PDB file of C-alpha atoms in Angstrom:
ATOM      1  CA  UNK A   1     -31.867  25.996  -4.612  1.00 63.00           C
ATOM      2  CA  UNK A   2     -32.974  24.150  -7.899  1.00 71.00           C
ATOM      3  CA  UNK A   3     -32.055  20.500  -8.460  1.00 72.00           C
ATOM      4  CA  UNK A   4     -29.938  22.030 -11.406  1.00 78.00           C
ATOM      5  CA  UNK A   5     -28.106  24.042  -9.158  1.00 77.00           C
ATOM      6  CA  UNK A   6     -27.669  21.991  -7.137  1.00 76.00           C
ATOM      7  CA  UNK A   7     -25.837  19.116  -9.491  1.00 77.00           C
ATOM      8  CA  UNK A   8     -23.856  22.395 -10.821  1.00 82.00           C
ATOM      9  CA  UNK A   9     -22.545  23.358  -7.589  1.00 81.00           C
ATOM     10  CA  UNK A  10     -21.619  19.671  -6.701  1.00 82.00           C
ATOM     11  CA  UNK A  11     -20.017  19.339 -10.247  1.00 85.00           C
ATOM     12  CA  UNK A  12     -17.734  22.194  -9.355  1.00 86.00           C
ATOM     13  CA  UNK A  13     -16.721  20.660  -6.049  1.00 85.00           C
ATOM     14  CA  UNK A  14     -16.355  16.812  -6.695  1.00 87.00           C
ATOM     15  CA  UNK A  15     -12.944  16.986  -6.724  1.00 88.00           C
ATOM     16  CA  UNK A  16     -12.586  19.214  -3.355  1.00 87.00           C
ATOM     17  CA  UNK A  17     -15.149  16.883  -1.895  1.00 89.00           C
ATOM     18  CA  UNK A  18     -13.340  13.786  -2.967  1.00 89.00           C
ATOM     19  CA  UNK A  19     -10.397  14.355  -1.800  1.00 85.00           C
ATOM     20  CA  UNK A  20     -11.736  15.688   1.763  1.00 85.00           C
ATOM     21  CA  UNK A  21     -13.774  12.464   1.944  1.00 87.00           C
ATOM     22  CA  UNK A  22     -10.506  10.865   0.666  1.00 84.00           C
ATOM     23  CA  UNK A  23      -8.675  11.689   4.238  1.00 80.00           C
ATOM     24  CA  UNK A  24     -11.291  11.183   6.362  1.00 81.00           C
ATOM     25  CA  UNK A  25     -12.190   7.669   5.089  1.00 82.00           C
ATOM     26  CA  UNK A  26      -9.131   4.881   4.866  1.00 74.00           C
ATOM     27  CA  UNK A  27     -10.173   3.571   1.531  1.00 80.00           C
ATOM     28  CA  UNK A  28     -11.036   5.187  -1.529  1.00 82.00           C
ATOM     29  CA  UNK A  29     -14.258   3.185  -2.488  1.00 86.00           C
ATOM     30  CA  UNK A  30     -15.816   4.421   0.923  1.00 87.00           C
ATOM     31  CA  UNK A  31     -15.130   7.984  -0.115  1.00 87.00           C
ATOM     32  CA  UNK A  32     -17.034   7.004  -3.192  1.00 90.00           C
ATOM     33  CA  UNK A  33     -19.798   5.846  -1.426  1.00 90.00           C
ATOM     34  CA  UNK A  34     -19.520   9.203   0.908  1.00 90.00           C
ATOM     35  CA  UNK A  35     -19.738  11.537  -2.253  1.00 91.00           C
ATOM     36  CA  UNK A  36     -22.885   9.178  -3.323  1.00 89.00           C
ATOM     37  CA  UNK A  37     -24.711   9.179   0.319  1.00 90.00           C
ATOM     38  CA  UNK A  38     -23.754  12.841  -0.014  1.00 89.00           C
ATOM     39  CA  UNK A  39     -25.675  13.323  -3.567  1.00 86.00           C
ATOM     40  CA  UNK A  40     -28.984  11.089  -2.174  1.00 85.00           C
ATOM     41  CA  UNK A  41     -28.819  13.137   1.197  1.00 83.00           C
ATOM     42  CA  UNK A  42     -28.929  16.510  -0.484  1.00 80.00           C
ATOM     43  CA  UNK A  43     -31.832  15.727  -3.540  1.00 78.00           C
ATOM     44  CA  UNK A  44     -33.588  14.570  -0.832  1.00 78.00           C
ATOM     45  CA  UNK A  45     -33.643  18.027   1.186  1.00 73.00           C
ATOM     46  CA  UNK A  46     -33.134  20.262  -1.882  1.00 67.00           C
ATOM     47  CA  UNK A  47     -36.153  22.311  -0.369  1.00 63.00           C
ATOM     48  CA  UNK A  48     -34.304  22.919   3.191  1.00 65.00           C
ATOM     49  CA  UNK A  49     -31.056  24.333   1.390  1.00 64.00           C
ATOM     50  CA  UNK A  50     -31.793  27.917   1.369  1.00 60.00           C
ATOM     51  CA  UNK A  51     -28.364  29.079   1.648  1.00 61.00           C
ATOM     52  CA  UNK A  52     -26.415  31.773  -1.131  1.00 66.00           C
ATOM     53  CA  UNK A  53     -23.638  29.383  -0.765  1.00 71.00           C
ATOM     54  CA  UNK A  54     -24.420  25.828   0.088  1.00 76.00           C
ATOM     55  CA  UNK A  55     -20.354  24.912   0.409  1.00 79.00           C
ATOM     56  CA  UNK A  56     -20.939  24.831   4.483  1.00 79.00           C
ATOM     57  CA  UNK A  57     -23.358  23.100   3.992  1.00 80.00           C
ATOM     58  CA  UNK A  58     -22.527  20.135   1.859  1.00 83.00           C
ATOM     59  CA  UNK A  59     -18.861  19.919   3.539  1.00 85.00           C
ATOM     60  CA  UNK A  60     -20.614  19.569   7.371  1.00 83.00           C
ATOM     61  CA  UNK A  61     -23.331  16.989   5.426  1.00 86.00           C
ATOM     62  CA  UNK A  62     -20.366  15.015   4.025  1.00 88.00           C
ATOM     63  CA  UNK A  63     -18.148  15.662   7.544  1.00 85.00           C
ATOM     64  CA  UNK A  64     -21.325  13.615   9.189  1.00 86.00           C
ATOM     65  CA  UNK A  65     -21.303  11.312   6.703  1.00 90.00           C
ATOM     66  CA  UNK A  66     -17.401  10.150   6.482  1.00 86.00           C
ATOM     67  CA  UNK A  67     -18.133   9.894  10.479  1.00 82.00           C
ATOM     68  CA  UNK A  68     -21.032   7.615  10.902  1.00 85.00           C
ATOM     69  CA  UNK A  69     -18.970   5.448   8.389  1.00 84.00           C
ATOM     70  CA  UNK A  70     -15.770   5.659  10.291  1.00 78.00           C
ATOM     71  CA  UNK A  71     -18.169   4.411  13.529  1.00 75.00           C
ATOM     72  CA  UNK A  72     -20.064   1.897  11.491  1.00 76.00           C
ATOM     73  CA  UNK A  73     -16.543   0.387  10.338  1.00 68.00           C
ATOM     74  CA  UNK A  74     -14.627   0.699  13.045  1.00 51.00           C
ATOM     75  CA  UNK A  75     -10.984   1.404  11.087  1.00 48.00           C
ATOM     76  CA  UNK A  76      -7.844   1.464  12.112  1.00 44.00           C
ATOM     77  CA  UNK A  77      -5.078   3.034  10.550  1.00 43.00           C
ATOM     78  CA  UNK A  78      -1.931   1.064  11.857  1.00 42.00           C
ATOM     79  CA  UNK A  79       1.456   3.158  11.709  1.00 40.00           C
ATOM     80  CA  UNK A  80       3.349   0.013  11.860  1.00 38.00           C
ATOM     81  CA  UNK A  81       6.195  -0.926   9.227  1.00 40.00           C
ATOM     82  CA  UNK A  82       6.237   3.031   8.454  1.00 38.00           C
ATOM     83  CA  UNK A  83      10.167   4.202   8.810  1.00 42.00           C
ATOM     84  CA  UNK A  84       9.195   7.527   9.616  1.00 41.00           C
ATOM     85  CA  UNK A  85      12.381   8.527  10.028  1.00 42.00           C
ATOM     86  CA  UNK A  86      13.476   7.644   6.164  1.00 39.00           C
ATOM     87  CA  UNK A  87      12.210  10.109   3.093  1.00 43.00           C
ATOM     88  CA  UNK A  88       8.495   9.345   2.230  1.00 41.00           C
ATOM     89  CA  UNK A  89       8.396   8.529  -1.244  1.00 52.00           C
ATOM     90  CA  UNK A  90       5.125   6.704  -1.105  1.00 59.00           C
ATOM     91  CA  UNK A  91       1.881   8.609  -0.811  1.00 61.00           C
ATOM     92  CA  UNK A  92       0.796   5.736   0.873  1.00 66.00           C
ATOM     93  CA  UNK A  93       2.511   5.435   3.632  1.00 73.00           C
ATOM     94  CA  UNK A  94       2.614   9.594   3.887  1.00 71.00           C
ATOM     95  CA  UNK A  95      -1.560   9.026   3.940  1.00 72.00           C
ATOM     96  CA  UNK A  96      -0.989   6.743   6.623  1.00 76.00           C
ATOM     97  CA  UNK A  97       1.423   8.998   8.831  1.00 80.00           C
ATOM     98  CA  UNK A  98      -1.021  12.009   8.388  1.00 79.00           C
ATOM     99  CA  UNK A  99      -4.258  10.187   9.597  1.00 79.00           C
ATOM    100  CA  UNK A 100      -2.231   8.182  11.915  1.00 84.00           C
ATOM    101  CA  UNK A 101      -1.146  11.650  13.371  1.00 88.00           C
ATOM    102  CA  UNK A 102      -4.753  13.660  12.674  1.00 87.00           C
ATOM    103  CA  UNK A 103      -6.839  10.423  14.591  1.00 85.00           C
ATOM    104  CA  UNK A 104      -4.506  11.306  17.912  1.00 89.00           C
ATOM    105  CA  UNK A 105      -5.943  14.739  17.931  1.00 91.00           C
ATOM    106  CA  UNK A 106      -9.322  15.957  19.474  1.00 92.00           C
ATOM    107  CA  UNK A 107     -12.189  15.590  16.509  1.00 88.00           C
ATOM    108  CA  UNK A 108     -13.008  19.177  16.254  1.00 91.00           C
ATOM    109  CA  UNK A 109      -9.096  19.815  15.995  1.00 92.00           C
ATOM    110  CA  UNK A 110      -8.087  17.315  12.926  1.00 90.00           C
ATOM    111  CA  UNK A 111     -11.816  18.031  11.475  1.00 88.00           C
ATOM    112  CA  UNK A 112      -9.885  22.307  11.198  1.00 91.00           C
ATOM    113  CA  UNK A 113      -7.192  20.639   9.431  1.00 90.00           C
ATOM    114  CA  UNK A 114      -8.870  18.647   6.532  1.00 85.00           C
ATOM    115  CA  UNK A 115     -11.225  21.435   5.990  1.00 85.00           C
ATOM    116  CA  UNK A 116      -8.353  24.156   6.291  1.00 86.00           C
ATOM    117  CA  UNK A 117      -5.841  22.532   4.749  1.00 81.00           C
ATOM    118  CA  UNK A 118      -7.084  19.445   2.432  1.00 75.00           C
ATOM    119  CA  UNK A 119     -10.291  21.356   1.056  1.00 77.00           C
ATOM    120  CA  UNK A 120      -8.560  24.862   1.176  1.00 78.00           C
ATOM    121  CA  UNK A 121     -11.151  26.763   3.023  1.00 83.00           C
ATOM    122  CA  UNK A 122     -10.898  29.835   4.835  1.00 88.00           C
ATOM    123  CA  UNK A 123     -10.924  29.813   8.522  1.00 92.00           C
ATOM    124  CA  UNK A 124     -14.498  31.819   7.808  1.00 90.00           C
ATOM    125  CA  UNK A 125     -15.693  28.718   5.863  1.00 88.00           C
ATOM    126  CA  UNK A 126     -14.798  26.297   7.788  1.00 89.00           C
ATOM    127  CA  UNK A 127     -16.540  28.263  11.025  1.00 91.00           C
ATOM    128  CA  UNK A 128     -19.394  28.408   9.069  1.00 87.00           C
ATOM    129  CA  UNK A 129     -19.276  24.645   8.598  1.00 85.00           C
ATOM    130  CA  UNK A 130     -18.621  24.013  12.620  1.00 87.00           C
ATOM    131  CA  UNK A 131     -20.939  26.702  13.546  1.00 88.00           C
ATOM    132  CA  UNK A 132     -18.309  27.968  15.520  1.00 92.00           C
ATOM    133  CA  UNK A 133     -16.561  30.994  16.012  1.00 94.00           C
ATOM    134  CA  UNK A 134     -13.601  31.932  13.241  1.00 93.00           C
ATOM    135  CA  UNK A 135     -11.266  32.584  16.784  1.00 94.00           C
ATOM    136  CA  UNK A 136     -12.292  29.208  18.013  1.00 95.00           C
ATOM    137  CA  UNK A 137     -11.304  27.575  14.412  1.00 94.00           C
ATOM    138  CA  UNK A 138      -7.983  29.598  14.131  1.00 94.00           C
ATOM    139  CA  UNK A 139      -7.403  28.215  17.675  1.00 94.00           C
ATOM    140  CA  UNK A 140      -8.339  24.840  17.115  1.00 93.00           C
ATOM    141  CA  UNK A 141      -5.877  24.614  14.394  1.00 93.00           C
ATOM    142  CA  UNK A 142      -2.840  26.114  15.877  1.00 93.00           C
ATOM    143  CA  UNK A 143      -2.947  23.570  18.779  1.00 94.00           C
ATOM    144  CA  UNK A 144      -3.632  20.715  16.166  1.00 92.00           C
ATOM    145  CA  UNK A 145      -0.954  21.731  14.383  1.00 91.00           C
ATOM    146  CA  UNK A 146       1.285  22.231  17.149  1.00 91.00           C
ATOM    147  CA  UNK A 147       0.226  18.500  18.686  1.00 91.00           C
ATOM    148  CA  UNK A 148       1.565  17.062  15.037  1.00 89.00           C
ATOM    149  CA  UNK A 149       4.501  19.039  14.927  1.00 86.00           C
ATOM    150  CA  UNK A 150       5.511  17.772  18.522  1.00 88.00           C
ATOM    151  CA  UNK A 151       4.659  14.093  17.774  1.00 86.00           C
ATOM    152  CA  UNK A 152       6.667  14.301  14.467  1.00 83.00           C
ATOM    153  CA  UNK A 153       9.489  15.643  16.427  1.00 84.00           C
ATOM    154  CA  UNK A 154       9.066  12.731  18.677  1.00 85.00           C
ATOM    155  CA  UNK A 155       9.381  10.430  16.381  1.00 82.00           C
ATOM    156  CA  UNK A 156      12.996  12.531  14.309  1.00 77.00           C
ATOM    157  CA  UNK A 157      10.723  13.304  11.448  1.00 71.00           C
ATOM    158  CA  UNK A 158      12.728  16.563  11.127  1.00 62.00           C
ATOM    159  CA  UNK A 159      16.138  14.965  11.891  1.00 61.00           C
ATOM    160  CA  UNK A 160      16.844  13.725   8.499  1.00 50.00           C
TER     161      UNK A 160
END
């Protein structure tokens, strides 16, 4: 893969990348910094990407990425002073709720979700990325899924 292709491919999926790097990472500067760590990470190893399609590739480079910076940072994403129970107006506080409810689940189950869901890959794709089976993904997000959909039911999310 040339450098040009490279810096074309990434042009067509800074926004998708963004925003994945967006719910991973608490603050949106960090996600900046992600997409940038991201860019340096993969000029530096343009020889070693020999794939047809280097999305796997760039969304498990940026997946290791958001999570050395999650370790390095140690956040927390308090759910405190959210009515959960009241209509979520605010984006912010509905950010809060969904990584407050993804950071509960096993890694390799909310990691299924953002890829699935907030970077609209296929199961295929995002198996690709985990080097995992597309069963094992399918199953890994049904039980996430499930998990959130019992703890929101815990908390009367649906009894508005």
């Amino acid at each position: 893969m040339s450098h040009e292709e490279l810096l074309e491919y990434l042009q067509r999926e800074k926004d998708r990348l963004f925003q994945y790097a967006s719910y991973r990472l608490p603050e949106t500067c960090d996600a900046e910094d992600a997409l940038q760590d991201l860019y340096i990470a993969l000029t530096t190893k343009i020889g070693q990407i020999n794939h047809a399609d280097p999305k796997p590739y760039m969304y498990r480079a940026l997946s290791n990425i958001c999570t050395t910076r999650l370790r390095n940072k140690k956040y927390h994403l308090p759910i405190d002073g959210i009515d959960v129970t009241a209509e979520t107006e605010n984006f912010d506080e509905e950010f809060r709720l969904i990584n407050s409810l993804l950071l509960k689940l096993p890694e390799e189950q909310s990691e299924t979700i953002r890829l699935h869901l907030h970077c609209e890959l296929t199961f295929a794709e995002v198996a690709e990325i985990m080097e995992v089976p597309a069963a094992t993904v399918k199953s890994r997000y049904r039980y996430g899924i499930d998990h959130i959909r019992k703890e929101l039911k815990k908390m009367n999310y649906f009894n508005k």
